[in-house]
PDB file of C-alpha atoms in Angstrom:
ATOM      1  CA  MET A 650      -3.450   4.087   6.554  1.00 54.00           C
ATOM      2  CA  ALA A 651      -0.431   4.069   4.936  1.00 63.00           C
ATOM      3  CA  THR A 652       2.077   1.142   4.873  1.00 77.00           C
ATOM      4  CA  ALA A 653       5.091   0.545   5.888  1.00 76.00           C
ATOM      5  CA  ARG A 654       6.965   1.179   2.347  1.00 75.00           C
ATOM      6  CA  GLU A 655       5.039   4.192   1.560  1.00 77.00           C
ATOM      7  CA  ASP A 656       5.548   5.889   4.053  1.00 77.00           C
ATOM      8  CA  LEU A 657       9.221   4.742   3.871  1.00 74.00           C
ATOM      9  CA  TYR A 658       8.693   6.775   0.252  1.00 73.00           C
ATOM     10  CA  ASN A 659       7.567   9.689   1.834  1.00 73.00           C
ATOM     11  CA  ILE A 660      10.933   9.923   3.996  1.00 75.00           C
ATOM     12  CA  LEU A 661      12.816   9.080   1.018  1.00 70.00           C
ATOM     13  CA  ASP A 662      11.140  11.526  -1.390  1.00 71.00           C
ATOM     14  CA  LEU A 663      12.076  14.135   1.063  1.00 69.00           C
ATOM     15  CA  LEU A 664      15.734  13.320   0.931  1.00 68.00           C
ATOM     16  CA  GLY A 665      15.330  12.915  -2.608  1.00 63.00           C
ATOM     17  CA  LEU A 666      16.736   9.240  -3.374  1.00 58.00           C
ATOM     18  CA  SER A 667      12.733   7.391  -3.726  1.00 51.00           C
ATOM     19  CA  ALA A 668      13.174   8.024  -8.000  1.00 56.00           C
ATOM     20  CA  ARG A 669      16.259   6.055  -7.986  1.00 58.00           C
ATOM     21  CA  LEU A 670      14.931   3.217  -6.239  1.00 56.00           C
ATOM     22  CA  LYS A 671      11.934   3.221  -8.332  1.00 58.00           C
ATOM     23  CA  ASN A 672      13.873   3.133 -11.218  1.00 57.00           C
ATOM     24  CA  LYS A 673      14.656  -0.454 -12.162  1.00 53.00           C
ATOM     25  CA  GLY A 674      15.178  -0.217 -16.380  1.00 52.00           C
ATOM     26  CA  ASP A 675      17.157  -3.859 -17.145  1.00 53.00           C
ATOM     27  CA  THR A 676      19.459  -1.718 -19.122  1.00 60.00           C
ATOM     28  CA  ARG A 677      22.347  -2.181 -16.646  1.00 61.00           C
ATOM     29  CA  SER A 678      24.304  -4.030 -15.419  1.00 74.00           C
ATOM     30  CA  THR A 679      24.551  -6.858 -13.208  1.00 77.00           C
ATOM     31  CA  GLN A 680      27.075  -5.055 -10.861  1.00 78.00           C
ATOM     32  CA  GLU A 681      25.589  -2.112 -11.148  1.00 76.00           C
ATOM     33  CA  ARG A 682      21.988  -3.910 -10.355  1.00 74.00           C
ATOM     34  CA  LEU A 683      23.481  -5.414  -7.551  1.00 77.00           C
ATOM     35  CA  ALA A 684      25.087  -1.911  -5.966  1.00 80.00           C
ATOM     36  CA  ALA A 685      21.173  -0.291  -6.704  1.00 77.00           C
ATOM     37  CA  HIS A 686      19.861  -3.598  -4.744  1.00 78.00           C
ATOM     38  CA  ARG A 687      22.028  -3.472  -1.592  1.00 82.00           C
ATOM     39  CA  TYR A 688      21.508   0.727  -1.952  1.00 83.00           C
ATOM     40  CA  SER A 689      17.832  -0.392  -1.725  1.00 82.00           C
ATOM     41  CA  GLN A 690      18.601  -2.833   0.918  1.00 85.00           C
ATOM     42  CA  THR A 691      20.220  -0.174   3.389  1.00 86.00           C
ATOM     43  CA  ALA A 692      17.921   2.403   2.765  1.00 85.00           C
ATOM     44  CA  TRP A 693      14.672   0.445   3.199  1.00 87.00           C
ATOM     45  CA  VAL A 694      15.926  -0.880   6.878  1.00 87.00           C
ATOM     46  CA  CYS A 695      17.176   3.188   7.515  1.00 88.00           C
ATOM     47  CA  GLY A 696      13.902   3.953   6.858  1.00 86.00           C
ATOM     48  CA  TYR A 697      12.293   1.445   8.509  1.00 89.00           C
ATOM     49  CA  CYS A 698      13.953   1.709  11.891  1.00 88.00           C
ATOM     50  CA  TYR A 699      13.709   5.564  11.027  1.00 87.00           C
ATOM     51  CA  TRP A 700       9.548   4.622  11.500  1.00 86.00           C
ATOM     52  CA  LEU A 701       9.387   2.411  13.711  1.00 85.00           C
ATOM     53  CA  ASP A 702      11.793   4.717  15.816  1.00 86.00           C
ATOM     54  CA  ALA A 703       9.079   7.967  15.721  1.00 83.00           C
ATOM     55  CA  ILE A 704       6.434   5.778  15.992  1.00 83.00           C
ATOM     56  CA  PHE A 705       8.270   4.218  19.639  1.00 85.00           C
ATOM     57  CA  SER A 706       9.220   7.468  20.935  1.00 81.00           C
ATOM     58  CA  VAL A 707       7.763   8.951  23.837  1.00 70.00           C
ATOM     59  CA  ASP A 708       7.847  12.501  24.641  1.00 67.00           C
ATOM     60  CA  PRO A 709       8.011  13.816  28.008  1.00 57.00           C
TER      61      PRO A 709
END
């Protein structure tokens, strides 16, 4: 069974975002790293909420 993080990356793959999140090179400046970290956290939270909504939503 896939973990929540794997499910999130599958969702982000569809959006074309996971490559940016997975690529964590050390050649970036501190400001770029912080911006990427904020972006990663935001994307993870949005994806996780979407995943939870998909699990707990019930169609009549």
